[in-house]
Amino acid sequence: MDCMFKKIAKQGGDIQFDDVETIIGPSVKLEGEFQSKGNVMVSGVLIGKLETSENVRIETSAQIEGDITAREAIIAGNVHGNIIIAQHLSLLSSAKITGDITAGSIAIQQGAQMNGKCSMVATVEPKPADVKQNAASVMQDTTELL
């Protein structure tokens, strides 16, 4: 497991995994919403949402049934859910994704499997409060047109 804690080279920089805060090991099955402010590595089963403000690494043995939100991510395992990555997403050759992907940039190794929509965007999705404010603004603009 030593190699998982080293810098992972990617186009345009490195994803840091030197300071992994949370490891969900291969014998662990976790159900529910998982939130972190640090780097997370998953080798086991996670049924539910995974959110972190830092980096995520999904190992080959991992099974994720839920959405993933992170700053950067490397995925080698199975994910059945939507993925939102603010910066860079790397799909390794063993990755199997069923769900929509939104990321700042994406690298896909030959052999990776994807079934869903893929969007590259320059900005992170707005916070829920921003969405409500924007929706109210749109409603006001629409009302003015009538």
GROMACS .gro file of C-alpha atoms in nm:
model
  146
    1MET     CA    1   0.000   0.000   0.000
    2ASP     CA    2   0.300   0.232   0.012
    3CYS     CA    3   0.252   0.344  -0.349
    4MET     CA    4  -0.095   0.481  -0.268
    5PHE     CA    5   0.051   0.745  -0.038
    6LYS     CA    6   0.293   0.893  -0.289
    7LYS     CA    7   0.230   1.176  -0.529
    8ILE     CA    8   0.029   1.059  -0.827
    9ALA     CA    9   0.157   1.224  -1.144
   10LYS     CA   10  -0.101   1.369  -1.378
   11GLN     CA   11  -0.101   1.611  -1.664
   12GLY     CA   12  -0.068   1.962  -1.525
   13GLY     CA   13   0.050   1.873  -1.173
   14ASP     CA   14   0.033   1.616  -0.894
   15ILE     CA   15  -0.247   1.487  -0.678
   16GLN     CA   16  -0.115   1.464  -0.322
   17PHE     CA   17  -0.191   1.151  -0.122
   18ASP     CA   18   0.094   1.186   0.128
   19ASP     CA   19  -0.151   1.286   0.400
   20VAL     CA   20  -0.440   1.041   0.367
   21GLU     CA   21  -0.676   1.122   0.651
   22THR     CA   22  -0.925   0.840   0.602
   23ILE     CA   23  -0.885   0.488   0.463
   24ILE     CA   24  -1.187   0.268   0.404
   25GLY     CA   25  -1.006  -0.067   0.386
   26PRO     CA   26  -1.089  -0.367   0.166
   27SER     CA   27  -1.274  -0.550   0.447
   28VAL     CA   28  -1.491  -0.249   0.536
   29LYS     CA   29  -1.851  -0.192   0.424
   30LEU     CA   30  -1.980   0.155   0.504
   31GLU     CA   31  -2.338   0.274   0.452
   32GLY     CA   32  -2.457   0.634   0.473
   33GLU     CA   33  -2.328   0.981   0.397
   34PHE     CA   34  -1.951   1.021   0.437
   35GLN     CA   35  -1.804   1.373   0.468
   36SER     CA   36  -1.441   1.472   0.511
   37LYS     CA   37  -1.213   1.773   0.484
   38GLY     CA   38  -0.907   1.557   0.411
   39ASN     CA   39  -0.779   1.305   0.158
   40VAL     CA   40  -0.983   0.983   0.141
   41MET     CA   41  -0.885   0.642   0.002
   42VAL     CA   42  -1.146   0.370  -0.053
   43SER     CA   43  -1.060   0.002  -0.101
   44GLY     CA   44  -1.383  -0.141   0.042
   45VAL     CA   45  -1.757  -0.093  -0.014
   46LEU     CA   46  -1.933   0.240   0.030
   47ILE     CA   47  -2.310   0.265  -0.014
   48GLY     CA   48  -2.401   0.632   0.007
   49LYS     CA   49  -2.260   0.973  -0.070
   50LEU     CA   50  -1.886   1.054  -0.041
   51GLU     CA   51  -1.791   1.422  -0.011
   52THR     CA   52  -1.453   1.577   0.064
   53SER     CA   53  -1.298   1.916   0.004
   54GLU     CA   54  -0.972   1.739  -0.080
   55ASN     CA   55  -0.872   1.433  -0.288
   56VAL     CA   56  -1.024   1.088  -0.332
   57ARG     CA   57  -0.862   0.766  -0.449
   58ILE     CA   58  -1.091   0.474  -0.534
   59GLU     CA   59  -0.886   0.154  -0.545
   60THR     CA   60  -0.941  -0.141  -0.781
   61SER     CA   61  -1.114  -0.344  -0.508
   62ALA     CA   62  -1.357  -0.062  -0.420
   63GLN     CA   63  -1.731  -0.070  -0.485
   64ILE     CA   64  -1.911   0.265  -0.457
   65GLU     CA   65  -2.291   0.293  -0.478
   66GLY     CA   66  -2.349   0.667  -0.452
   67ASP     CA   67  -2.230   1.010  -0.559
   68ILE     CA   68  -1.873   1.134  -0.515
   69THR     CA   69  -1.774   1.501  -0.474
   70ALA     CA   70  -1.408   1.603  -0.433
   71ARG     CA   71  -1.138   1.847  -0.540
   72GLU     CA   72  -0.940   1.584  -0.736
   73ALA     CA   73  -0.980   1.209  -0.779
   74ILE     CA   74  -0.817   0.894  -0.911
   75ILE     CA   75  -1.058   0.608  -0.977
   76ALA     CA   76  -0.953   0.248  -1.039
   77GLY     CA   77  -1.260   0.068  -0.899
   78ASN     CA   78  -1.636   0.051  -0.959
   79VAL     CA   79  -1.858   0.356  -0.909
   80HIS     CA   80  -2.234   0.354  -0.962
   81GLY     CA   81  -2.329   0.719  -0.908
   82ASN     CA   82  -2.256   1.071  -1.025
   83ILE     CA   83  -1.906   1.215  -0.988
   84ILE     CA   84  -1.834   1.587  -0.939
   85ILE     CA   85  -1.465   1.681  -0.932
   86ALA     CA   86  -1.368   2.048  -0.906
   87GLN     CA   87  -1.027   2.006  -1.069
   88HIS     CA   88  -0.877   1.688  -1.219
   89LEU     CA   89  -1.022   1.337  -1.250
   90SER     CA   90  -0.812   1.037  -1.358
   91LEU     CA   91  -0.988   0.716  -1.461
   92LEU     CA   92  -0.742   0.428  -1.455
   93SER     CA   93  -0.773   0.130  -1.689
   94SER     CA   94  -0.965  -0.080  -1.433
   95ALA     CA   95  -1.226   0.192  -1.360
   96LYS     CA   96  -1.593   0.114  -1.425
   97ILE     CA   97  -1.824   0.415  -1.398
   98THR     CA   98  -2.203   0.416  -1.429
   99GLY     CA   99  -2.322   0.773  -1.382
  100ASP     CA  100  -2.262   1.128  -1.496
  101ILE     CA  101  -1.921   1.292  -1.459
  102THR     CA  102  -1.852   1.664  -1.415
  103ALA     CA  103  -1.488   1.771  -1.377
  104GLY     CA  104  -1.246   2.052  -1.454
  105SER     CA  105  -1.028   1.812  -1.655
  106ILE     CA  106  -1.035   1.438  -1.720
  107ALA     CA  107  -0.774   1.177  -1.813
  108ILE     CA  108  -0.900   0.834  -1.917
  109GLN     CA  109  -0.668   0.536  -1.952
  110GLN     CA  110  -0.736   0.279  -2.219
  111GLY     CA  111  -0.962   0.008  -2.076
  112ALA     CA  112  -1.161   0.235  -1.843
  113GLN     CA  113  -1.537   0.196  -1.886
  114MET     CA  114  -1.790   0.480  -1.864
  115ASN     CA  115  -2.167   0.478  -1.903
  116GLY     CA  116  -2.310   0.827  -1.856
  117LYS     CA  117  -2.270   1.190  -1.953
  118CYS     CA  118  -1.932   1.359  -1.924
  119SER     CA  119  -1.891   1.737  -1.882
  120MET     CA  120  -1.576   1.943  -1.837
  121VAL     CA  121  -1.638   2.277  -1.670
  122ALA     CA  122  -1.410   2.557  -1.556
  123THR     CA  123  -1.592   2.626  -1.230
  124VAL     CA  124  -1.723   2.425  -0.938
  125GLU     CA  125  -2.100   2.383  -0.905
  126PRO     CA  126  -2.263   2.658  -0.697
  127LYS     CA  127  -2.352   2.602  -0.334
  128PRO     CA  128  -2.720   2.524  -0.258
  129ALA     CA  129  -2.773   2.879  -0.124
  130ASP     CA  130  -2.644   3.020  -0.455
  131VAL     CA  131  -2.883   2.795  -0.647
  132LYS     CA  132  -3.182   2.925  -0.447
  133GLN     CA  133  -3.069   3.285  -0.499
  134ASN     CA  134  -3.018   3.230  -0.874
  135ALA     CA  135  -3.357   3.057  -0.903
  136ALA     CA  136  -3.526   3.353  -0.731
  137SER     CA  137  -3.346   3.590  -0.969
  138VAL     CA  138  -3.459   3.391  -1.273
  139MET     CA  139  -3.818   3.387  -1.145
  140GLN     CA  140  -3.805   3.766  -1.098
  141ASP     CA  141  -3.661   3.816  -1.449
  142THR     CA  142  -3.929   3.588  -1.596
  143THR     CA  143  -4.205   3.776  -1.412
  144GLU     CA  144  -4.075   4.108  -1.546
  145LEU     CA  145  -4.098   3.971  -1.901
  146LEU     CA  146  -4.468   3.894  -1.853
   0.00000   0.00000   0.00000
